[in-house]
Tab-separated table of C-alpha atoms in Angstrom:
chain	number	residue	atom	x	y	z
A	17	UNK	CA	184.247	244.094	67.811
A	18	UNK	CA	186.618	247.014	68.497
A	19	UNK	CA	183.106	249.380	69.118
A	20	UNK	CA	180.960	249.814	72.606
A	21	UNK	CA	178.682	247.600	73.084
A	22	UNK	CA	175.886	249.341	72.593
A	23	UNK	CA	177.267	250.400	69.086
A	24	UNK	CA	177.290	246.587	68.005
A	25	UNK	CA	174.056	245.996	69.544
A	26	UNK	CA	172.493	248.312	67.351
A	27	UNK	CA	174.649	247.790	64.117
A	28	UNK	CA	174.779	243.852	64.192
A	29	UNK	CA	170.979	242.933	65.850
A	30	UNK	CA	168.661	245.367	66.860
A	31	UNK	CA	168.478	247.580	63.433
A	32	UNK	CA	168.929	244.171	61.090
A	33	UNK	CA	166.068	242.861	63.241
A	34	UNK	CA	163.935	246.117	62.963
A	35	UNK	CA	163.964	246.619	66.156
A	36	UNK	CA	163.284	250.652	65.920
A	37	UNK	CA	161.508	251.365	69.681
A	38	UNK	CA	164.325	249.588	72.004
A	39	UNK	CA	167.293	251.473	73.069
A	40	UNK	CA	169.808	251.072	75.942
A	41	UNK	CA	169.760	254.445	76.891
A	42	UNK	CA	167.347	254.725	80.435
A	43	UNK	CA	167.789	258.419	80.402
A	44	UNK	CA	165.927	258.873	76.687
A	45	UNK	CA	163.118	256.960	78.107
A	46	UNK	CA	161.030	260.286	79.528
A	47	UNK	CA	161.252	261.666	75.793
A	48	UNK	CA	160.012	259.022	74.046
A	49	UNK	CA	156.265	259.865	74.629
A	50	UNK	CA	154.448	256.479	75.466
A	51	UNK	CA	156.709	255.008	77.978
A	52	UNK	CA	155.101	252.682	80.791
A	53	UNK	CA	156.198	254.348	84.173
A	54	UNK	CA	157.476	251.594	87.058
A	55	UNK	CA	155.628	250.749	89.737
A	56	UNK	CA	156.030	248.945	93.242
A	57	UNK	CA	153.881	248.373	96.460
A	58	UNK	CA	155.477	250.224	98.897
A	59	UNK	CA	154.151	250.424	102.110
A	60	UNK	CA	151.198	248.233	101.032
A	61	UNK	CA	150.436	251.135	98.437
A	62	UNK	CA	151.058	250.916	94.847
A	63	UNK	CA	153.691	253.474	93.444
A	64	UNK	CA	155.258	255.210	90.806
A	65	UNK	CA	159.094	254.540	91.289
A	66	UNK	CA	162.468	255.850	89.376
A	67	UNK	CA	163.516	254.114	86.786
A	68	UNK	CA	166.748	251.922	87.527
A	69	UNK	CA	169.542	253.584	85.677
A	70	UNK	CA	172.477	251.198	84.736
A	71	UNK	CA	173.802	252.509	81.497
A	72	UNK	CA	177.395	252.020	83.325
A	73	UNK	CA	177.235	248.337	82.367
A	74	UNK	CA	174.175	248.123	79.775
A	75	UNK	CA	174.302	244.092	78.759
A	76	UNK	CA	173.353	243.577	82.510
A	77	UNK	CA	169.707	244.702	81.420
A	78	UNK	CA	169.993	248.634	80.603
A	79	UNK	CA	168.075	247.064	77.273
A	80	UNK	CA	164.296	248.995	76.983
A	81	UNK	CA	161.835	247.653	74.421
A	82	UNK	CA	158.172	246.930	73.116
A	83	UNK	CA	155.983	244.046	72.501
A	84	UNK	CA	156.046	244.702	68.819
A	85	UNK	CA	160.048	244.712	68.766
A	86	UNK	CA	160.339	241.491	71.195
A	87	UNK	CA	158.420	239.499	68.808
A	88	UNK	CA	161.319	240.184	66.860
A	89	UNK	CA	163.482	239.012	68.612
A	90	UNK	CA	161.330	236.201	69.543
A	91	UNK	CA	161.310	235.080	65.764
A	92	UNK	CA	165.263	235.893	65.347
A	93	UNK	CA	165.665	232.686	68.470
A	94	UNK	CA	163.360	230.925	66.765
A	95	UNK	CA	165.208	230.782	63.364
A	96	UNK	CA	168.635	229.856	64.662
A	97	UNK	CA	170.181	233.584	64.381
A	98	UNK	CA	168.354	234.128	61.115
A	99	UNK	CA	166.034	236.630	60.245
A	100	UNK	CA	164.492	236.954	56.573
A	101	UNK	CA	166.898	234.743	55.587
A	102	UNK	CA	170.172	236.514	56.349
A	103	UNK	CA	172.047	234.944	59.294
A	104	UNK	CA	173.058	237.322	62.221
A	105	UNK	CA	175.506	234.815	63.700
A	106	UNK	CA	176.772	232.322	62.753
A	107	UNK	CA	174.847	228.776	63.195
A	108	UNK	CA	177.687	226.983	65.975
A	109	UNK	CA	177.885	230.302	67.878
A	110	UNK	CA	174.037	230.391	68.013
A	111	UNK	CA	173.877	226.991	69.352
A	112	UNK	CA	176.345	227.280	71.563
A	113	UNK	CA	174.025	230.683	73.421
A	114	UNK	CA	171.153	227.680	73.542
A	115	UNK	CA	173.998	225.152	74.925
A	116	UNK	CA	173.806	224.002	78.903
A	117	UNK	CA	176.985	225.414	80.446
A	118	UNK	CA	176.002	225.213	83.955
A	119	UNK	CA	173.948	222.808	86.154
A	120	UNK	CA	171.109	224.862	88.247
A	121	UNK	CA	170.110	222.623	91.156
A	122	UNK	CA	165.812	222.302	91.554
A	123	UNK	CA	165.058	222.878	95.323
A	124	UNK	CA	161.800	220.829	96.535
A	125	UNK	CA	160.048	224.439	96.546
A	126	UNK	CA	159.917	224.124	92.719
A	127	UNK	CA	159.404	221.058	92.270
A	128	UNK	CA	156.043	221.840	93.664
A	129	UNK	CA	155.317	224.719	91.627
A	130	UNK	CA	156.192	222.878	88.465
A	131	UNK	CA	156.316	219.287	88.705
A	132	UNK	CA	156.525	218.949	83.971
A	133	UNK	CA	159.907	220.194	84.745
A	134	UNK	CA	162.974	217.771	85.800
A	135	UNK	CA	166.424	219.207	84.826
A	136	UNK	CA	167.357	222.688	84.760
A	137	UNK	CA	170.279	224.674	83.467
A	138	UNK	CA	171.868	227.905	82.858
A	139	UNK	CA	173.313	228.575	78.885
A	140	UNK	CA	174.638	231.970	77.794
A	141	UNK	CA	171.787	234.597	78.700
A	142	UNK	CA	169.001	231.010	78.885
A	143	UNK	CA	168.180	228.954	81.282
A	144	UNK	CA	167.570	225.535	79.433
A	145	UNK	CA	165.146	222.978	81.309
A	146	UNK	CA	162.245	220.777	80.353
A	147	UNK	CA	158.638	221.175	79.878
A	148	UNK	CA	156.340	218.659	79.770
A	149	UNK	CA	158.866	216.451	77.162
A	150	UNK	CA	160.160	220.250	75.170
A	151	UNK	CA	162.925	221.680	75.368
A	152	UNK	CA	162.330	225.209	76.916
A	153	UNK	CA	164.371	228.793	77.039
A	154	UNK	CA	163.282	231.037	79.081
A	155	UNK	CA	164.731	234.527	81.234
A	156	UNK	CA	163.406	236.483	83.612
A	157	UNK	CA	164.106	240.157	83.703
A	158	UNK	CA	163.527	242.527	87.010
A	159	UNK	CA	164.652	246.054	87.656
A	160	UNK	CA	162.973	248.261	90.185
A	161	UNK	CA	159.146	248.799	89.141
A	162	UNK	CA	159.993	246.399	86.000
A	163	UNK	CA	159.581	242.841	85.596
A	164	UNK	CA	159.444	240.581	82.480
A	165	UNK	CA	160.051	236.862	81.002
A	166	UNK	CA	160.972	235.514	77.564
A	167	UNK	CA	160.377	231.885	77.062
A	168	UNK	CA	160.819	229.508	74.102
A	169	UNK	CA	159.677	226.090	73.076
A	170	UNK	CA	162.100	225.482	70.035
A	171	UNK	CA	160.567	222.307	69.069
A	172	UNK	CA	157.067	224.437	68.724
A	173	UNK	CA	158.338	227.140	66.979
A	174	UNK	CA	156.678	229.263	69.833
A	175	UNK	CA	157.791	232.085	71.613
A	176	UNK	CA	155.913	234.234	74.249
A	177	UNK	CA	157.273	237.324	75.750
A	178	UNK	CA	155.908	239.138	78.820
A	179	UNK	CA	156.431	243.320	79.995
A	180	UNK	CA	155.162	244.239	83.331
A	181	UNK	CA	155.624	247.626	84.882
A	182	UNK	CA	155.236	246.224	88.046
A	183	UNK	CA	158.367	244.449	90.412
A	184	UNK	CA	158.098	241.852	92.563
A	185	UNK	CA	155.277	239.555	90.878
A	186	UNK	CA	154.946	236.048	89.155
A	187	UNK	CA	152.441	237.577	86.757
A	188	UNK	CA	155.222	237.070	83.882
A	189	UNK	CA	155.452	233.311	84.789
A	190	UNK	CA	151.436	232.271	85.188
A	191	UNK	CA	151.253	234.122	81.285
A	192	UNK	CA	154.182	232.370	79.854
A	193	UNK	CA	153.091	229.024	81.482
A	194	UNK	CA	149.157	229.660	80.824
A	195	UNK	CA	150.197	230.119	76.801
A	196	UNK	CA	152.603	226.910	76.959
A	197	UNK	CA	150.058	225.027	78.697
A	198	UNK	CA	146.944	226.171	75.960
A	199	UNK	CA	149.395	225.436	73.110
A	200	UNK	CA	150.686	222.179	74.214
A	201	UNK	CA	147.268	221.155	74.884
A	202	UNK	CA	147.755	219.838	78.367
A	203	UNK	CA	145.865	219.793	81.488
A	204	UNK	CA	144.641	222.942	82.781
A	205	UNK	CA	146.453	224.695	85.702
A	206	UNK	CA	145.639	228.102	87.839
A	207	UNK	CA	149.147	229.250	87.547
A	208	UNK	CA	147.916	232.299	89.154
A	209	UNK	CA	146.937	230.980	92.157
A	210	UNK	CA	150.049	228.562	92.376
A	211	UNK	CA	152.522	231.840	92.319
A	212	UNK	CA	150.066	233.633	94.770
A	213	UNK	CA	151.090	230.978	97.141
A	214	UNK	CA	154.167	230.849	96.645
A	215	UNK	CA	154.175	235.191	96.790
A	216	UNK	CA	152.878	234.383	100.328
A	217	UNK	CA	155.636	231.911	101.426
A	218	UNK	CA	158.246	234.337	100.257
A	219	UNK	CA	156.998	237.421	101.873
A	220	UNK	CA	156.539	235.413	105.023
A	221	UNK	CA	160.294	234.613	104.763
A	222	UNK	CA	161.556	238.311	104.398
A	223	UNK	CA	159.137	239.599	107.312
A	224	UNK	CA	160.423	236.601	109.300
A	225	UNK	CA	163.969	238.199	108.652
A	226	UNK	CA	163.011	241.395	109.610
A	227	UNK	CA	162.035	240.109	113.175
A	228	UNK	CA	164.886	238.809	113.812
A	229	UNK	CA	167.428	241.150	112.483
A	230	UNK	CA	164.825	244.011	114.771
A	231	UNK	CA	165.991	241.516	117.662
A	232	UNK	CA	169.082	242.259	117.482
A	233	UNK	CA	169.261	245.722	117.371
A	234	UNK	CA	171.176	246.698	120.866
A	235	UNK	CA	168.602	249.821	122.358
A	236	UNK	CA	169.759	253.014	123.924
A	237	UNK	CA	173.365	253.083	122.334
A	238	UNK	CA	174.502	256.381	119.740
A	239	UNK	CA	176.494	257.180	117.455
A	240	UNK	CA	180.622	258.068	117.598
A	241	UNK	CA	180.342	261.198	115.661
A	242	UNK	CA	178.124	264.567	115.170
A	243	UNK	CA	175.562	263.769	112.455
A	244	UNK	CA	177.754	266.031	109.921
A	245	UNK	CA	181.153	264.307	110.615
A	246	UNK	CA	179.555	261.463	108.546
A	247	UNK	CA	178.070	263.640	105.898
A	248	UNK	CA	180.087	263.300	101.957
A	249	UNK	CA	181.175	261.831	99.054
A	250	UNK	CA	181.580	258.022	99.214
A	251	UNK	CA	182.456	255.894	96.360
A	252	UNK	CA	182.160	252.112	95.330
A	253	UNK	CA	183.721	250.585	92.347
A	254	UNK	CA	180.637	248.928	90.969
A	255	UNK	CA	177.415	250.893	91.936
A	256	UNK	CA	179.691	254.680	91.695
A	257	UNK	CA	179.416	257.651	94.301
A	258	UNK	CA	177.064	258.271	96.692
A	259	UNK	CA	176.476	261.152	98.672
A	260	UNK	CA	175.750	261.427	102.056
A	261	UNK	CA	174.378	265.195	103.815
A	262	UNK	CA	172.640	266.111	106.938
A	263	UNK	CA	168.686	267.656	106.215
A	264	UNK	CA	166.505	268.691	109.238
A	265	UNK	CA	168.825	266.729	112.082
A	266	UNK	CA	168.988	263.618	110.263
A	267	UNK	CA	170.945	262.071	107.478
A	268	UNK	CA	170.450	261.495	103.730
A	269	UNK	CA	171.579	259.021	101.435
A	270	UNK	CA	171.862	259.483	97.996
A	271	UNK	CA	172.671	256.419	95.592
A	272	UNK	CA	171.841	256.335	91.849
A	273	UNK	CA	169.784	258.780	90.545
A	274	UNK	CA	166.499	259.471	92.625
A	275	UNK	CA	167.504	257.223	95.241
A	276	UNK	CA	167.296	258.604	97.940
A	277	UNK	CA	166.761	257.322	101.653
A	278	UNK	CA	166.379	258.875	105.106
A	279	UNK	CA	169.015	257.478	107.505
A	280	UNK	CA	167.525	256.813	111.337
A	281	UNK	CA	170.117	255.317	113.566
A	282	UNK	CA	169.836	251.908	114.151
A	283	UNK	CA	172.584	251.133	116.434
A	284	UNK	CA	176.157	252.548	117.310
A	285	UNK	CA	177.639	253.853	113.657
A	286	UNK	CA	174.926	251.778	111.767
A	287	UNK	CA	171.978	253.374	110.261
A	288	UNK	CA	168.517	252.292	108.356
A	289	UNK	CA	168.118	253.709	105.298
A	290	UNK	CA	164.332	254.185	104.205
A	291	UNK	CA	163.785	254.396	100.467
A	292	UNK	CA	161.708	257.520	99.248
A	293	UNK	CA	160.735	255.857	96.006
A	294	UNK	CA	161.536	252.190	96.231
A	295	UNK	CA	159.588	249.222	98.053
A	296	UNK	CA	163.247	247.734	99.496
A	297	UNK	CA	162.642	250.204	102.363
A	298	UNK	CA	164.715	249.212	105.026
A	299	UNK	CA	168.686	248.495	104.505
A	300	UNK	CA	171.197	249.323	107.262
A	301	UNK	CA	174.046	251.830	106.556
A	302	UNK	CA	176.990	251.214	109.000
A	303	UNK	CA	180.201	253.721	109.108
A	304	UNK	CA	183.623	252.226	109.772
A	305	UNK	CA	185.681	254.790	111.606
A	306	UNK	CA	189.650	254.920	110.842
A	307	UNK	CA	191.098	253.641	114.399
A	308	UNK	CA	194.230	256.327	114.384
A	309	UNK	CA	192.021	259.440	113.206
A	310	UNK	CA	188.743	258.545	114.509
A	311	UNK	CA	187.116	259.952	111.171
A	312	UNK	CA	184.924	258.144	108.730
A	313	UNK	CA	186.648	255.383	106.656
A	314	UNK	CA	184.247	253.676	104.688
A	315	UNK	CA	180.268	252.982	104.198
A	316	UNK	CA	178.733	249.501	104.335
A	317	UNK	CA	174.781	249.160	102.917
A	318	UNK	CA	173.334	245.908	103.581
A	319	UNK	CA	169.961	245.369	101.956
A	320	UNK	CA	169.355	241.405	102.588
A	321	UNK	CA	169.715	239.996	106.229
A	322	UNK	CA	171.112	237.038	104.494
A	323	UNK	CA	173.475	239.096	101.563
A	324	UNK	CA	176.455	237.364	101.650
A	325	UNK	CA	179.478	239.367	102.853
A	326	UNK	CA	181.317	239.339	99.542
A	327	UNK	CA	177.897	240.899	97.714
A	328	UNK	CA	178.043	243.986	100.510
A	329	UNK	CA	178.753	247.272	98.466
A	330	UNK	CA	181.646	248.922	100.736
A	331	UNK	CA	181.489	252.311	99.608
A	332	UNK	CA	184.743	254.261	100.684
A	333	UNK	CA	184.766	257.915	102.207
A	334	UNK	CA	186.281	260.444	99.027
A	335	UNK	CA	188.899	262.968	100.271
């Protein structure tokens, strides 16, 4: 389109749509007045957490709306790319956004949860499966303190979108289900308490990992350096600089705006980073030292035991 994307997002849908409360511009959120503020349990307390900032690549989900603008958008996938009769884009590009492109395997976990559906699929920004015979749409959103879902049922001409300023829940998924399941007219189901179980088996999982990543950690060893040889700028070329100082005999990691976690040493040059405003408390920090100068090289910050090694942000130490 020879503009930023944001630029054509406004020009060709969100302003032909009417959509006059979203943006994709995090930092504008404070001024806007009546703005729901994120949220996460942390610490098995509920909390008011930053707002995830990711304006550097905005089509990944740097999108902030309202109910009353979703249904917008809600009617715009009903209508094949139309809205009051004026077509947006054109009617094979639209289908192909609603198109399978990739197969998304069902693991026996889900099958449980949701036994009306049988195939699934990923499209362009959709994933595609079945629900109880009907085609559905549907996408799940999350950013820290956020979560929400759009789902479709084409064939129904029914759309049902879901906000929550509140991570890490299935509340988005029991709604969206509860409303296709009260449409559809079929037999009742306590979504709620289907996800609650599921919540459980999950958090089981991650504490499980915990243990054993806490059994590995190799007691009474230190680090290579003076707390302040580690302390600086640090960059990666996805998630940007980071900054690392030393505060009251201990260091401090600084990420994206307002995050912000206390290091602790953990083991040789690896540290555990503990979030001041986020629920993902816990992530290990380890410093590779250059072997000729002995000096800080780069920064390593693993957040999931099992994060594969290719998905570990190596931030490198800036001169």
């Amino acid at each position: 389109g020879g503009k930023p994307w944001t630029e054509l997002l406004r020009t060709r849908i969100l302003e032909p749509l009417g959509m006059t409360c979203t943006n994709s511009r995090v930092p504008t959120l404070p001024l806007a007045g009546d703005v729901a503020s994120p949220h996460a349990i942390v610490d098995g307390k509920l909390r008011t957490v930053a707002y995830t900032n990711i304006d550097a690549l905005p089509a990944a989900g740097a999108i902030n709306s309202c109910a009353a603008d979703m249904a917008q958008w809600l009617r715009f996938q009903l209508d094949s790319g139309q809205v009051n009769g004026r077509r947006l884009v054109s009617a094979r590009n639209f289908r192909e956004t609603h198109t399978p492109q990739l197969a998304v395997r069902i693991d026996s976990a889900y099958r449980v949860l949701n036994s009306a559906t049988h195939l699934r699929s990923y499209a362009i920004g959709w994933v595609v499966s079945d629900y109880h015979g009907r085609e559905m749409l549907s996408h799940a959103g999350n950013l820290s303190g956020m979560a929400a879902m759009v789902g479709l049922l084409p064939e129904e001409r029914l759309g049902v979108v879901v906000l929550s300023n509140l991570e890490d829940q299935s509340l988005r998924e029991s709604l969206m289900y509860k409303a296709f399941d009260l449409y559809l007219g079929v037999p009742p189901k306590d979504w709620s308490a289907e996800t609650l179980g599921e919540k459980r088996r999950a958090d089981s999982v991650t504490a499980a990992d915990e243990r054993a990543r806490a059994a590995k950690r190799v007691p009474n060893t230190h680090p290579s350096l003076p707390l302040e040889r580690y302390a600086g700028m640090y960059a990666d070329s996805l998630y940007g600089p980071a900054k690392v100082t030393t505060e009251n005999g201990h260091l401090v990691f600084a990420m994206a705006p307002r995050q912000i976690g206390d290091l602790e040493h953990w083991h040789f040059d690896t540290f555990r980073a503990i979030w001041r405003d986020h629920r993902d408390g816990k992530s290990l920090v380890t410093f590779e030292l250059d072997p000729v100068t002995g000096s800080v090289r780069t920064m390593r910050v693993v957040s999931d035991p099992g994060e594969a090694e290719e998905q570990v942000p190596v931030y490198r130490r800036v001169p």
